Amino acid sequence: MKKKEKRTELSEIGEFGLIDKIRKNVETFNKSTIKGIGDDAAVIAFPAPNDSLYKKSNKQSKEHGNLSPLSPRVTRGGQSRDKLLLFSTDMLVEGIHFDMAFTPLKHLGYKAVVVNISDIAAMNGIAQQITVSLALSNRYSLEAIEELYEGIRTACKNYNVDLVGGDTTSSVSGLIISVAIVGTVEKENISYRNTGKKNDLICVTGDLGGAYIGLQLLEREKQVFLDNQDMQPELEGKDYVVKRQLMPEARTDIIYELKDLNIVPTSMIDISDGLASELLHICNSSKVGAKIYKEKLPIEKSAYETAVEFKLDPTTCMLNGGEDYELLFTINTSDFGKIKNHPDITTIGHLTEKKSGVNLITKEGNMVEVKAQGWEHF
């Protein structure tokens, strides 16, 4: 009798366990691949080290005494700087990532682009081009898809990103949106997850928890509507949290500001799965611990009030809510003076030795271990 093969349920290892399993069994074959699976975006040298464009640009440089347009180095402010290509992709699936009961198609198209731009920003880079692929059920009309693309085009215009292609196919399970994105970053400015160092300061942009709180509000109003379709949604005064959920923004503004301040983050990640999860990613990748302080965590006033209204712990919302698409990054202590008065950057703690673990320090000085309790696929 044939021995029954072992079956491991994906729920046993979770999304990141699955990614880690895949990563360990993937081998790269090209010199141009600098960073593969394991960060917000892949990092690729361009042109590739063995590419004829290199030879051509080097030959032109020698002949003309300067760098050709085909060279992998660009001139800015009198200095030549190496450029790297960033590549990422993200998928949004109906019923998993969005609910059409309360998600306008225009907002959905906008968000699909923004979450990918955020991945490029998390590498300290700037997005350049996207492709958009759709799987559609016959429930969606031409007019509905035009509305979706209106949101996509608006995001492209706002972030100066080109839509350059994609694919369409049929679906038996609603709408699936897959966006692939390309960006660039100067070699000396790139930020990875695995380069944080002990004593680096931990910073976060904007405020946290709003997107999750907005989702709870929308879910409540959906349930009220299902129970009584004559009821109108009660969203007065809740514009901020609703927008945080339905139409987030990528923090490319901070990338430009950090460049102006001459700050290169020692590590960085965007907050898609919650502050706790992303901080643990940085700490695990960089082999460090961390201390963050509860009273330093930023939350917007109406988000705080709505959390209390829903009997939710605002701190839990900030740590584990997700979908804020703010940037979590670390900087050298010598750069603190440059950002200490920045109105949209908050220093929430510092990196420590790995053996110290990752901990939240309460106002009373108590230490609570930080655990990832945000969204789990599978």
XYZ file of C-alpha atoms in Angstrom:
378
model
C 0.000 0.000 0.000
C 1.297 3.428 -0.922
C 2.314 5.439 2.096
C 0.117 8.463 2.599
C 2.039 11.658 1.891
C 2.186 14.252 4.636
C -0.075 17.245 4.073
C 0.803 20.547 5.700
C -2.049 23.019 5.883
C -1.136 26.565 4.894
C -2.865 27.772 8.052
C -0.126 26.024 10.044
C 2.644 28.199 8.623
C 0.768 31.356 7.602
C 1.512 33.803 4.789
C 5.022 34.718 5.897
C 5.922 31.117 6.619
C 4.869 30.261 3.066
C 6.924 33.130 1.632
C 9.938 31.982 3.633
C 9.546 28.412 2.349
C 9.407 29.669 -1.231
C 12.360 32.024 -0.722
C 14.617 29.281 0.649
C 14.086 27.172 -2.465
C 14.575 29.941 -5.023
C 17.948 30.305 -6.714
C 18.924 33.396 -8.716
C 20.996 33.042 -11.878
C 21.599 36.611 -13.044
C 24.201 39.048 -11.752
C 21.659 41.813 -12.186
C 19.493 40.435 -9.338
C 20.736 42.256 -6.253
C 17.830 41.531 -3.901
C 15.139 38.947 -4.502
C 12.330 37.705 -2.261
C 12.234 39.128 1.253
C 11.765 42.908 1.056
C 9.120 45.367 -0.121
C 10.533 45.241 -3.655
C 13.104 43.313 -5.648
C 16.286 45.236 -6.460
C 17.813 44.887 -9.904
C 20.907 46.448 -11.456
C 20.151 48.070 -14.801
C 21.394 47.658 -17.377
C 22.524 44.211 -16.247
C 26.271 43.801 -15.523
C 26.638 41.592 -18.623
C 24.327 43.721 -20.756
C 25.598 45.109 -24.045
C 24.279 48.497 -22.953
C 27.047 48.605 -20.362
C 29.659 47.997 -22.996
C 28.100 50.550 -25.286
C 27.822 53.200 -22.583
C 31.373 52.587 -21.389
C 32.668 52.879 -24.963
C 30.724 56.113 -25.489
C 32.012 57.473 -22.187
C 35.610 56.910 -23.256
C 35.015 58.394 -26.710
C 33.171 61.496 -25.524
C 34.716 61.951 -22.108
C 31.400 61.836 -20.274
C 28.544 59.524 -19.365
C 26.151 58.532 -22.113
C 22.356 58.414 -21.673
C 22.655 54.633 -21.695
C 24.966 54.568 -18.708
C 23.680 53.116 -15.417
C 24.962 56.257 -13.741
C 23.172 59.585 -13.836
C 24.475 63.063 -13.138
C 22.736 65.158 -10.518
C 24.133 68.222 -8.793
C 27.549 67.627 -10.341
C 27.788 64.088 -8.961
C 27.448 60.754 -10.735
C 25.129 58.318 -8.977
C 24.337 54.687 -9.619
C 20.678 53.882 -10.172
C 18.934 50.657 -9.202
C 15.662 49.279 -10.527
C 12.924 48.373 -8.051
C 10.195 45.891 -8.914
C 7.159 44.816 -6.910
C 3.684 43.397 -7.371
C 0.535 43.253 -5.280
C -2.853 41.602 -5.659
C -6.255 42.685 -4.362
C -8.952 40.011 -4.270
C -12.671 40.659 -3.837
C -13.944 39.273 -0.561
C -10.425 39.192 0.895
C -8.976 42.670 0.431
C -12.107 44.634 -0.388
C -15.875 44.438 -0.063
C -17.915 45.835 -2.944
C -20.772 46.535 -0.535
C -18.987 49.704 0.583
C -16.030 50.160 -1.781
C -16.556 52.548 -4.721
C -14.780 51.249 -7.833
C -12.985 54.546 -8.380
C -11.569 54.404 -4.859
C -10.586 50.777 -5.366
C -8.647 51.579 -8.531
C -6.864 54.406 -6.746
C -5.972 52.214 -3.780
C -4.701 49.371 -5.987
C -2.084 51.715 -7.426
C -1.205 53.429 -4.148
C -0.430 50.217 -2.238
C 2.155 49.356 -4.897
C 3.664 52.839 -4.928
C 4.032 52.464 -1.161
C 6.197 49.358 -1.670
C 8.593 51.365 -3.843
C 8.628 54.198 -1.294
C 9.509 51.625 1.390
C 12.801 51.045 -0.460
C 13.403 54.831 -0.438
C 12.626 54.882 -4.153
C 10.280 56.620 -6.575
C 7.737 54.738 -8.689
C 7.850 55.117 -12.465
C 5.612 52.612 -14.317
C 2.831 50.128 -13.576
C 0.947 47.369 -15.335
C -2.571 46.412 -14.260
C -4.053 42.944 -14.738
C -7.694 42.134 -14.034
C -9.692 38.957 -13.573
C -13.384 39.767 -14.015
C -16.676 37.976 -13.508
C -19.650 38.754 -15.756
C -21.119 40.720 -12.867
C -18.964 43.668 -13.951
C -20.045 45.881 -16.850
C -17.923 48.013 -19.155
C -19.078 51.085 -17.251
C -17.924 49.560 -13.961
C -14.451 48.853 -15.345
C -14.236 52.364 -16.756
C -14.958 53.672 -13.253
C -12.232 51.433 -11.828
C -9.747 52.764 -14.389
C -10.738 56.337 -13.602
C -9.356 55.738 -10.118
C -6.248 54.063 -11.544
C -5.594 56.993 -13.883
C -6.131 59.512 -11.078
C -3.529 57.785 -8.905
C -1.100 57.626 -11.833
C -1.538 61.354 -12.429
C -1.159 62.255 -8.749
C 2.042 60.224 -8.369
C 3.477 60.831 -11.842
C 3.389 57.122 -12.713
C 2.815 55.694 -16.197
C 0.314 52.906 -16.882
C 2.144 50.888 -19.556
C 0.230 47.623 -19.927
C -1.487 44.691 -18.268
C -3.766 41.743 -18.928
C -7.423 40.772 -18.577
C -9.064 37.415 -18.063
C -12.298 35.943 -16.745
C -13.009 35.019 -13.143
C -15.601 32.850 -11.426
C -15.051 34.547 -8.069
C -15.555 38.272 -8.566
C -12.851 40.842 -9.196
C -9.089 40.359 -8.840
C -6.669 43.245 -9.427
C -2.954 42.581 -9.833
C -0.595 45.539 -10.182
C 3.100 45.263 -11.012
C 5.262 48.320 -10.475
C 8.719 49.542 -11.455
C 10.655 52.294 -9.708
C 14.184 53.568 -9.264
C 16.465 54.552 -6.422
C 20.018 55.848 -6.236
C 22.299 53.080 -5.035
C 23.569 55.031 -2.048
C 20.022 55.884 -0.951
C 18.377 52.463 -0.972
C 16.878 51.210 2.287
C 16.374 47.540 3.131
C 14.623 45.793 6.001
C 17.763 43.988 7.160
C 20.171 46.872 7.754
C 18.941 48.319 11.041
C 21.520 48.624 13.827
C 21.394 48.671 17.627
C 20.594 52.178 18.981
C 19.051 53.361 15.701
C 15.953 55.478 16.299
C 12.591 54.084 15.193
C 10.404 56.571 13.312
C 6.947 56.451 11.790
C 5.219 58.846 9.421
C 1.713 60.225 9.854
C -0.669 58.482 12.231
C -1.731 54.889 12.793
C -4.886 52.841 13.230
C -7.176 55.026 11.132
C -7.616 52.557 8.266
C -8.581 49.700 10.579
C -10.997 51.887 12.520
C -12.512 53.057 9.242
C -13.001 49.426 8.217
C -14.856 48.670 11.466
C -17.124 51.638 10.834
C -17.887 50.556 7.262
C -18.519 46.969 8.356
C -20.983 48.220 10.976
C -22.866 50.350 8.480
C -22.990 47.443 6.038
C -24.589 45.241 8.690
C -27.090 47.951 9.598
C -28.046 48.262 5.922
C -28.451 44.491 5.531
C -30.749 44.443 8.542
C -32.797 47.417 7.358
C -32.257 48.765 3.840
C -34.202 51.936 4.682
C -31.461 52.993 7.099
C -28.969 55.604 5.939
C -25.279 55.224 6.885
C -24.125 57.265 9.890
C -20.770 58.576 8.704
C -20.976 62.216 9.780
C -17.686 63.347 11.268
C -16.017 60.099 10.179
C -14.563 61.299 6.875
C -10.965 60.858 7.989
C -11.130 57.191 8.996
C -13.312 56.274 6.000
C -10.809 57.836 3.609
C -7.909 56.112 5.378
C -9.553 52.780 4.559
C -10.951 53.433 1.094
C -8.425 55.845 -0.399
C -5.036 55.788 1.358
C -2.013 57.736 0.170
C 1.585 56.572 -0.281
C 4.176 58.653 1.575
C 6.327 59.587 -1.390
C 6.416 63.117 0.045
C 8.535 61.827 2.915
C 10.983 60.184 0.489
C 11.647 63.554 -1.140
C 11.910 65.279 2.238
C 14.409 62.734 3.570
C 16.555 63.371 0.496
C 16.382 67.116 1.098
C 17.439 66.509 4.719
C 20.290 64.262 3.545
C 18.927 61.326 5.577
C 19.161 57.753 4.344
C 17.088 55.471 6.612
C 19.138 52.599 8.009
C 16.092 50.345 7.417
C 12.566 50.890 6.186
C 9.236 49.160 5.486
C 5.690 50.329 4.766
C 2.881 49.638 7.210
C 0.437 47.388 5.386
C -0.062 44.610 7.969
C 0.178 46.711 11.138
C 2.980 48.433 13.049
C 3.725 45.372 15.191
C 4.080 43.054 12.205
C 6.290 45.475 10.270
C 8.510 46.229 13.268
C 9.017 42.500 13.766
C 9.973 42.183 10.093
C 12.690 44.800 10.521
C 13.926 43.306 13.777
C 13.971 39.723 12.486
C 15.666 40.732 9.238
C 18.198 43.003 10.960
C 18.732 40.589 13.880
C 17.989 43.233 16.508
C 15.430 43.910 19.226
C 13.401 47.057 19.817
C 11.718 49.238 22.398
C 8.782 51.412 21.393
C 6.851 53.673 23.745
C 3.079 53.581 24.000
C 2.657 57.303 24.614
C 4.693 58.075 21.482
C 2.444 56.144 19.079
C 0.580 58.666 16.872
C -3.176 58.487 16.326
C -5.489 61.094 14.804
C -8.130 62.600 17.131
C -11.242 61.393 15.298
C -9.710 57.933 14.872
C -9.089 57.752 18.626
C -12.627 58.878 19.411
C -14.147 56.375 16.963
C -12.074 53.555 18.442
C -13.381 54.411 21.917
C -16.925 54.600 20.512
C -16.482 51.059 19.157
C -14.972 49.929 22.466
C -11.671 49.218 20.725
C -8.296 49.774 22.363
C -6.649 52.582 20.328
C -3.196 51.124 21.016
C -4.260 47.752 19.629
C -5.621 49.499 16.537
C -2.295 51.300 16.020
C -0.209 48.172 16.541
C -2.259 45.612 14.641
C -4.749 47.420 12.428
C -2.840 47.575 9.159
C -3.501 49.262 5.804
C -2.251 52.651 6.982
C 0.511 52.644 4.321
C 2.662 54.924 6.435
C 6.422 54.378 6.525
C 8.239 52.748 9.433
C 11.959 53.461 9.311
C 15.074 53.715 11.426
C 17.748 56.394 11.387
C 21.147 56.927 12.937
C 21.000 58.917 16.188
C 23.146 61.601 14.541
C 20.218 62.418 12.226
C 17.705 63.009 15.022
C 18.220 66.778 14.998
C 17.123 66.925 11.371
C 13.711 65.351 11.996
C 12.904 66.122 15.643
C 10.634 69.043 14.705
C 9.140 67.474 11.596
C 5.338 67.711 11.904
C 4.725 64.361 10.199
C 7.501 62.138 11.563
C 7.328 60.704 15.090
C 10.197 58.993 16.875
C 8.594 56.098 18.760
C 11.580 54.171 20.129
C 14.941 52.618 19.309
C 16.537 49.344 18.252
C 18.226 47.195 20.896
C 20.168 43.960 21.138
C 18.323 40.980 19.676
C 18.274 39.142 23.006
C 16.240 41.981 24.544
C 13.293 41.143 22.277
C 10.748 43.536 20.804
C 8.789 45.348 23.499
C 6.211 48.062 24.077
C 6.922 50.277 27.083
C 3.819 51.613 28.826
C 3.525 55.012 30.468
C 4.030 53.282 33.832
C 7.271 51.717 32.602
C 5.892 48.197 32.195
C 7.304 46.144 29.322
C 4.923 44.214 27.034
C 6.158 41.875 24.316
C 5.129 43.006 20.837
C 3.382 40.299 18.820
C 2.005 40.408 15.303
C -1.771 40.071 15.562
C -2.799 41.745 12.330
C -4.313 40.216 9.203
C -3.367 36.597 8.526
C -3.954 34.964 5.151
C -4.742 31.205 5.067
